[in-house]
């Protein structure tokens, strides 16, 4: 019996080792908890209100990960450098890069997807930024001539080239893909499994099937196991999709980094609204319905090796929204939103008051080497009890990492968070 037990143990060990083996020539996209060389952070003089976020991120990463600041060639780096100096940051320790891009505040989505292999090589993938094609279809639906709509949408061409330009600057080979796919929805476990928002990806790639999308991700990303999940948070929606009457958001229409994340190869974090909270607000009710749909998928799902996942429900911060009046044109600010953001069938009228939702989520966090950067909502009066629950979850998940809390609430109003504002560069072995 003793010999039999040892034999079983030996088989398990050998099988596990075999599972961990990876062909060193194959490129793959590393999970976020794998070693990182640098974090890329964008900045723009058009968004000086985000300077504090950029500075806080750089300060938090100090001593752990190098920081590369990226801006458009039209920007004056001295403006931003002076801000950093005034906030007691040594600009000599940062790398500043200028490339021709329209705006550099969402590099998670438009920046390069870095791939590495076991031979110490690195290359990048240039996926298509979805907003350009979405905007073209949006204009056509508003009655704009298709040729004119295409020309108007070409305004975003400079964003499309961001990933290739950054990668080429570093002398990397670039794989170009026509798939509408962004960094904020690139959620992998580093072992071949990826989480995908079915609604969003099929909507933004209307000529492709799920099989087509999977084949392209196999070709470009090195993944081979796909878990298709449900819709994202209401707070991360498009203004063209008012799900809860009277409430509007200007987000990404469901990036996974807002509501479902891998914490390690076998653990998935899922944004959650408790039963007792879901009936307190229609947005809570819809979020609960959506997250429950994804939870039901996850409890049946298996990883690339056929094992079930551990699923941890993470509370959402308190709901944040503010009254916004519909005005003429595109111009929007803290109290107005342009009527042009909406489609005719939505019947949004000038002077209407809509409640504008902030894209708030604890799952928009960043892992970087020995630190985990987490958004805090205590600064805006959110529940301290919820944030303590989040702290305990992450402390248990990452006992050897330092938790650093960052106020990203200003960027939440622009539809993003601290994860959206950053892009990791993996370290090659």
PDB file of C-alpha atoms in Angstrom, residues 36-224:
ATOM      1  CA  UNK A  36       7.637  43.069 -15.591  1.00  0.00           C
ATOM      2  CA  UNK A  37      10.310  45.271 -17.094  1.00  0.00           C
ATOM      3  CA  UNK A  38       8.331  48.520 -17.105  1.00  0.00           C
ATOM      4  CA  UNK A  39       4.935  50.188 -16.913  1.00  0.00           C
ATOM      5  CA  UNK A  40       3.894  52.604 -19.663  1.00  0.00           C
ATOM      6  CA  UNK A  41       1.793  55.597 -18.590  1.00  0.00           C
ATOM      7  CA  UNK A  42       0.368  58.184 -20.977  1.00  0.00           C
ATOM      8  CA  UNK A  43      -0.243  61.861 -20.394  1.00  0.00           C
ATOM      9  CA  UNK A  44      -1.694  64.826 -22.305  1.00  0.00           C
ATOM     10  CA  UNK A  45      -1.933  68.567 -21.722  1.00  0.00           C
ATOM     11  CA  UNK A  46      -5.584  68.241 -22.765  1.00  0.00           C
ATOM     12  CA  UNK A  47      -6.168  66.217 -19.598  1.00  0.00           C
ATOM     13  CA  UNK A  48      -4.215  68.010 -16.895  1.00  0.00           C
ATOM     14  CA  UNK A  49      -6.823  66.786 -14.401  1.00  0.00           C
ATOM     15  CA  UNK A  50      -5.202  63.352 -14.818  1.00  0.00           C
ATOM     16  CA  UNK A  51      -1.698  64.554 -13.937  1.00  0.00           C
ATOM     17  CA  UNK A  52      -2.238  63.627 -10.247  1.00  0.00           C
ATOM     18  CA  UNK A  53      -3.157  60.069 -11.244  1.00  0.00           C
ATOM     19  CA  UNK A  54      -0.052  59.724 -13.414  1.00  0.00           C
ATOM     20  CA  UNK A  55       2.135  61.062 -10.601  1.00  0.00           C
ATOM     21  CA  UNK A  56       0.541  58.801  -7.980  1.00  0.00           C
ATOM     22  CA  UNK A  57       1.054  55.750 -10.195  1.00  0.00           C
ATOM     23  CA  UNK A  58       4.709  56.618 -10.785  1.00  0.00           C
ATOM     24  CA  UNK A  59       5.261  57.162  -7.062  1.00  0.00           C
ATOM     25  CA  UNK A  60       3.585  53.854  -6.233  1.00  0.00           C
ATOM     26  CA  UNK A  61       5.776  51.962  -8.708  1.00  0.00           C
ATOM     27  CA  UNK A  62       8.997  53.527  -7.450  1.00  0.00           C
ATOM     28  CA  UNK A  63      11.500  50.881  -6.448  1.00  0.00           C
ATOM     29  CA  UNK A  64       9.542  48.079  -8.111  1.00  0.00           C
ATOM     30  CA  UNK A  65       9.058  48.802 -11.795  1.00  0.00           C
ATOM     31  CA  UNK A  66      10.510  51.323 -14.248  1.00  0.00           C
ATOM     32  CA  UNK A  67       8.080  53.879 -15.663  1.00  0.00           C
ATOM     33  CA  UNK A  68       7.887  55.071 -19.269  1.00  0.00           C
ATOM     34  CA  UNK A  69       5.806  58.202 -19.869  1.00  0.00           C
ATOM     35  CA  UNK A  70       4.362  58.467 -23.389  1.00  0.00           C
ATOM     36  CA  UNK A  71       2.856  61.530 -25.060  1.00  0.00           C
ATOM     37  CA  UNK A  72       2.010  62.906 -28.495  1.00  0.00           C
ATOM     38  CA  UNK A  73       4.733  64.778 -30.372  1.00  0.00           C
ATOM     39  CA  UNK A  74       2.616  67.942 -30.097  1.00  0.00           C
ATOM     40  CA  UNK A  75       2.895  67.952 -26.295  1.00  0.00           C
ATOM     41  CA  UNK A  76       5.498  69.931 -24.366  1.00  0.00           C
ATOM     42  CA  UNK A  77       7.231  67.452 -22.018  1.00  0.00           C
ATOM     43  CA  UNK A  78       8.459  70.288 -19.809  1.00  0.00           C
ATOM     44  CA  UNK A  79       4.888  71.011 -18.720  1.00  0.00           C
ATOM     45  CA  UNK A  80       4.456  67.504 -17.364  1.00  0.00           C
ATOM     46  CA  UNK A  81       7.996  67.252 -16.008  1.00  0.00           C
ATOM     47  CA  UNK A  82       7.500  70.461 -14.070  1.00  0.00           C
ATOM     48  CA  UNK A  83       4.346  69.015 -12.523  1.00  0.00           C
ATOM     49  CA  UNK A  84       6.252  65.906 -11.450  1.00  0.00           C
ATOM     50  CA  UNK A  85       9.044  67.987  -9.921  1.00  0.00           C
ATOM     51  CA  UNK A  86       6.530  70.116  -8.024  1.00  0.00           C
ATOM     52  CA  UNK A  87       5.146  66.871  -6.615  1.00  0.00           C
ATOM     53  CA  UNK A  88       8.543  65.681  -5.396  1.00  0.00           C
ATOM     54  CA  UNK A  89       9.240  63.177  -8.160  1.00  0.00           C
ATOM     55  CA  UNK A  90      12.697  62.884  -9.721  1.00  0.00           C
ATOM     56  CA  UNK A  91      12.191  63.056 -13.490  1.00  0.00           C
ATOM     57  CA  UNK A  92      15.674  61.622 -14.071  1.00  0.00           C
ATOM     58  CA  UNK A  93      14.458  58.143 -13.119  1.00  0.00           C
ATOM     59  CA  UNK A  94      11.714  58.111 -15.758  1.00  0.00           C
ATOM     60  CA  UNK A  95      11.876  57.576 -19.501  1.00  0.00           C
ATOM     61  CA  UNK A  96       9.923  60.098 -21.608  1.00  0.00           C
ATOM     62  CA  UNK A  97       8.799  59.104 -25.103  1.00  0.00           C
ATOM     63  CA  UNK A  98       7.064  61.233 -27.745  1.00  0.00           C
ATOM     64  CA  UNK A  99       5.353  59.597 -30.714  1.00  0.00           C
ATOM     65  CA  UNK A 100       2.667  60.833 -33.151  1.00  0.00           C
ATOM     66  CA  UNK A 101      -0.537  59.707 -31.435  1.00  0.00           C
ATOM     67  CA  UNK A 102      -3.740  61.674 -30.943  1.00  0.00           C
ATOM     68  CA  UNK A 103      -3.976  61.266 -27.167  1.00  0.00           C
ATOM     69  CA  UNK A 104      -2.042  58.998 -24.866  1.00  0.00           C
ATOM     70  CA  UNK A 105      -4.391  58.633 -21.921  1.00  0.00           C
ATOM     71  CA  UNK A 106      -5.661  55.089 -22.632  1.00  0.00           C
ATOM     72  CA  UNK A 107      -2.521  53.164 -23.500  1.00  0.00           C
ATOM     73  CA  UNK A 108      -3.963  49.965 -22.052  1.00  0.00           C
ATOM     74  CA  UNK A 109      -6.260  49.854 -25.071  1.00  0.00           C
ATOM     75  CA  UNK A 110      -4.166  51.306 -27.889  1.00  0.00           C
ATOM     76  CA  UNK A 111      -0.673  50.330 -26.733  1.00  0.00           C
ATOM     77  CA  UNK A 112       1.233  47.241 -27.930  1.00  0.00           C
ATOM     78  CA  UNK A 113       0.426  43.761 -26.691  1.00  0.00           C
ATOM     79  CA  UNK A 114       3.836  42.381 -25.760  1.00  0.00           C
ATOM     80  CA  UNK A 115       4.585  38.703 -26.379  1.00  0.00           C
ATOM     81  CA  UNK A 116       7.564  36.761 -25.049  1.00  0.00           C
ATOM     82  CA  UNK A 117       8.964  33.244 -25.365  1.00  0.00           C
ATOM     83  CA  UNK A 118      11.341  31.036 -23.433  1.00  0.00           C
ATOM     84  CA  UNK A 119      14.316  32.015 -25.583  1.00  0.00           C
ATOM     85  CA  UNK A 120      14.371  35.569 -24.248  1.00  0.00           C
ATOM     86  CA  UNK A 121      12.709  37.040 -27.342  1.00  0.00           C
ATOM     87  CA  UNK A 122       9.950  39.636 -27.458  1.00  0.00           C
ATOM     88  CA  UNK A 123       7.554  40.892 -30.112  1.00  0.00           C
ATOM     89  CA  UNK A 124       4.264  42.777 -30.190  1.00  0.00           C
ATOM     90  CA  UNK A 125       0.754  42.472 -31.583  1.00  0.00           C
ATOM     91  CA  UNK A 126      -1.094  45.431 -33.077  1.00  0.00           C
ATOM     92  CA  UNK A 127      -4.833  44.833 -32.759  1.00  0.00           C
ATOM     93  CA  UNK A 128      -7.367  47.226 -34.169  1.00  0.00           C
ATOM     94  CA  UNK A 129      -8.727  49.827 -31.740  1.00  0.00           C
ATOM     95  CA  UNK A 130     -12.467  49.232 -31.874  1.00  0.00           C
ATOM     96  CA  UNK A 131     -13.721  52.774 -31.396  1.00  0.00           C
ATOM     97  CA  UNK A 132     -12.867  53.888 -34.943  1.00  0.00           C
ATOM     98  CA  UNK A 133     -15.042  51.238 -36.605  1.00  0.00           C
ATOM     99  CA  UNK A 134     -17.734  51.671 -33.962  1.00  0.00           C
ATOM    100  CA  UNK A 135     -17.786  55.434 -34.571  1.00  0.00           C
ATOM    101  CA  UNK A 136     -18.094  54.909 -38.323  1.00  0.00           C
ATOM    102  CA  UNK A 137     -21.097  52.591 -37.872  1.00  0.00           C
ATOM    103  CA  UNK A 138     -22.535  54.997 -35.300  1.00  0.00           C
ATOM    104  CA  UNK A 139     -22.427  57.896 -37.795  1.00  0.00           C
ATOM    105  CA  UNK A 140     -24.038  55.791 -40.515  1.00  0.00           C
ATOM    106  CA  UNK A 141     -26.834  54.860 -38.109  1.00  0.00           C
ATOM    107  CA  UNK A 142     -27.329  58.582 -37.472  1.00  0.00           C
ATOM    108  CA  UNK A 143     -27.891  59.054 -41.219  1.00  0.00           C
ATOM    109  CA  UNK A 144     -24.421  60.214 -42.286  1.00  0.00           C
ATOM    110  CA  UNK A 145     -23.328  59.168 -45.795  1.00  0.00           C
ATOM    111  CA  UNK A 146     -21.074  56.057 -45.495  1.00  0.00           C
ATOM    112  CA  UNK A 147     -18.148  57.681 -47.305  1.00  0.00           C
ATOM    113  CA  UNK A 148     -18.418  60.769 -45.129  1.00  0.00           C
ATOM    114  CA  UNK A 149     -18.704  58.612 -42.013  1.00  0.00           C
ATOM    115  CA  UNK A 150     -15.544  56.712 -42.959  1.00  0.00           C
ATOM    116  CA  UNK A 151     -13.707  59.986 -43.538  1.00  0.00           C
ATOM    117  CA  UNK A 152     -14.874  61.405 -40.210  1.00  0.00           C
ATOM    118  CA  UNK A 153     -13.838  58.238 -38.368  1.00  0.00           C
ATOM    119  CA  UNK A 154     -10.374  58.422 -39.943  1.00  0.00           C
ATOM    120  CA  UNK A 155      -9.723  61.141 -37.349  1.00  0.00           C
ATOM    121  CA  UNK A 156      -8.726  58.247 -35.079  1.00  0.00           C
ATOM    122  CA  UNK A 157      -6.106  56.807 -37.452  1.00  0.00           C
ATOM    123  CA  UNK A 158      -3.302  58.087 -35.247  1.00  0.00           C
ATOM    124  CA  UNK A 159      -4.635  56.056 -32.337  1.00  0.00           C
ATOM    125  CA  UNK A 160      -4.588  52.921 -34.492  1.00  0.00           C
ATOM    126  CA  UNK A 161      -0.844  53.211 -35.022  1.00  0.00           C
ATOM    127  CA  UNK A 162       0.133  53.693 -31.373  1.00  0.00           C
ATOM    128  CA  UNK A 163       0.988  50.059 -30.663  1.00  0.00           C
ATOM    129  CA  UNK A 164       3.094  49.624 -33.802  1.00  0.00           C
ATOM    130  CA  UNK A 165       4.925  52.912 -33.253  1.00  0.00           C
ATOM    131  CA  UNK A 166       5.883  52.086 -29.665  1.00  0.00           C
ATOM    132  CA  UNK A 167       6.950  48.558 -30.602  1.00  0.00           C
ATOM    133  CA  UNK A 168       8.914  49.716 -33.652  1.00  0.00           C
ATOM    134  CA  UNK A 169      10.738  52.254 -31.501  1.00  0.00           C
ATOM    135  CA  UNK A 170      12.069  49.308 -29.498  1.00  0.00           C
ATOM    136  CA  UNK A 171      12.976  47.381 -32.645  1.00  0.00           C
ATOM    137  CA  UNK A 172      10.344  44.698 -32.103  1.00  0.00           C
ATOM    138  CA  UNK A 173       8.656  42.592 -34.744  1.00  0.00           C
ATOM    139  CA  UNK A 174       4.973  43.532 -34.963  1.00  0.00           C
ATOM    140  CA  UNK A 175       2.135  41.144 -35.798  1.00  0.00           C
ATOM    141  CA  UNK A 176      -0.755  43.129 -37.290  1.00  0.00           C
ATOM    142  CA  UNK A 177      -4.328  41.960 -36.755  1.00  0.00           C
ATOM    143  CA  UNK A 178      -7.586  43.389 -38.108  1.00  0.00           C
ATOM    144  CA  UNK A 179      -9.477  42.083 -35.067  1.00  0.00           C
ATOM    145  CA  UNK A 180     -11.172  44.797 -33.023  1.00  0.00           C
ATOM    146  CA  UNK A 181      -9.650  43.899 -29.681  1.00  0.00           C
ATOM    147  CA  UNK A 182      -8.252  46.061 -26.895  1.00  0.00           C
ATOM    148  CA  UNK A 183      -5.930  45.687 -23.931  1.00  0.00           C
ATOM    149  CA  UNK A 184      -8.708  46.273 -21.421  1.00  0.00           C
ATOM    150  CA  UNK A 185     -10.397  43.053 -22.543  1.00  0.00           C
ATOM    151  CA  UNK A 186      -7.230  40.965 -22.684  1.00  0.00           C
ATOM    152  CA  UNK A 187      -7.540  38.811 -19.572  1.00  0.00           C
ATOM    153  CA  UNK A 188      -5.344  35.686 -19.541  1.00  0.00           C
ATOM    154  CA  UNK A 189      -4.015  33.282 -16.922  1.00  0.00           C
ATOM    155  CA  UNK A 190      -0.638  32.817 -18.623  1.00  0.00           C
ATOM    156  CA  UNK A 191      -1.348  29.111 -19.195  1.00  0.00           C
ATOM    157  CA  UNK A 192      -3.371  29.378 -22.400  1.00  0.00           C
ATOM    158  CA  UNK A 193      -6.795  30.451 -21.083  1.00  0.00           C
ATOM    159  CA  UNK A 194      -8.494  33.752 -21.911  1.00  0.00           C
ATOM    160  CA  UNK A 195     -11.763  35.321 -20.706  1.00  0.00           C
ATOM    161  CA  UNK A 196     -13.821  36.987 -23.450  1.00  0.00           C
ATOM    162  CA  UNK A 197     -16.928  39.204 -23.373  1.00  0.00           C
ATOM    163  CA  UNK A 198     -19.109  37.530 -26.004  1.00  0.00           C
ATOM    164  CA  UNK A 199     -21.547  40.428 -26.413  1.00  0.00           C
ATOM    165  CA  UNK A 200     -18.856  43.047 -26.923  1.00  0.00           C
ATOM    166  CA  UNK A 201     -16.557  41.108 -29.242  1.00  0.00           C
ATOM    167  CA  UNK A 202     -19.323  39.947 -31.583  1.00  0.00           C
ATOM    168  CA  UNK A 203     -20.843  43.429 -31.630  1.00  0.00           C
ATOM    169  CA  UNK A 204     -17.546  45.105 -32.528  1.00  0.00           C
ATOM    170  CA  UNK A 205     -16.557  42.419 -35.041  1.00  0.00           C
ATOM    171  CA  UNK A 206     -19.931  41.972 -36.803  1.00  0.00           C
ATOM    172  CA  UNK A 207     -18.546  39.958 -39.724  1.00  0.00           C
ATOM    173  CA  UNK A 208     -16.826  37.385 -37.488  1.00  0.00           C
ATOM    174  CA  UNK A 209     -18.077  34.339 -35.604  1.00  0.00           C
ATOM    175  CA  UNK A 210     -16.799  33.159 -32.227  1.00  0.00           C
ATOM    176  CA  UNK A 211     -14.732  30.541 -34.048  1.00  0.00           C
ATOM    177  CA  UNK A 212     -13.215  33.245 -36.285  1.00  0.00           C
ATOM    178  CA  UNK A 213     -12.257  35.294 -33.227  1.00  0.00           C
ATOM    179  CA  UNK A 214     -10.796  32.276 -31.456  1.00  0.00           C
ATOM    180  CA  UNK A 215      -8.729  31.357 -34.520  1.00  0.00           C
ATOM    181  CA  UNK A 216      -7.308  34.881 -34.733  1.00  0.00           C
ATOM    182  CA  UNK A 217      -6.435  34.929 -31.032  1.00  0.00           C
ATOM    183  CA  UNK A 218      -4.747  31.542 -31.376  1.00  0.00           C
ATOM    184  CA  UNK A 219      -2.704  32.940 -34.258  1.00  0.00           C
ATOM    185  CA  UNK A 220      -1.730  36.192 -32.594  1.00  0.00           C
ATOM    186  CA  UNK A 221      -1.897  35.733 -28.828  1.00  0.00           C
ATOM    187  CA  UNK A 222      -0.760  32.193 -28.148  1.00  0.00           C
ATOM    188  CA  UNK A 223      -3.946  31.229 -26.277  1.00  0.00           C
ATOM    189  CA  UNK A 224      -5.874  28.024 -26.913  1.00  0.00           C
TER     190      UNK A 224
END
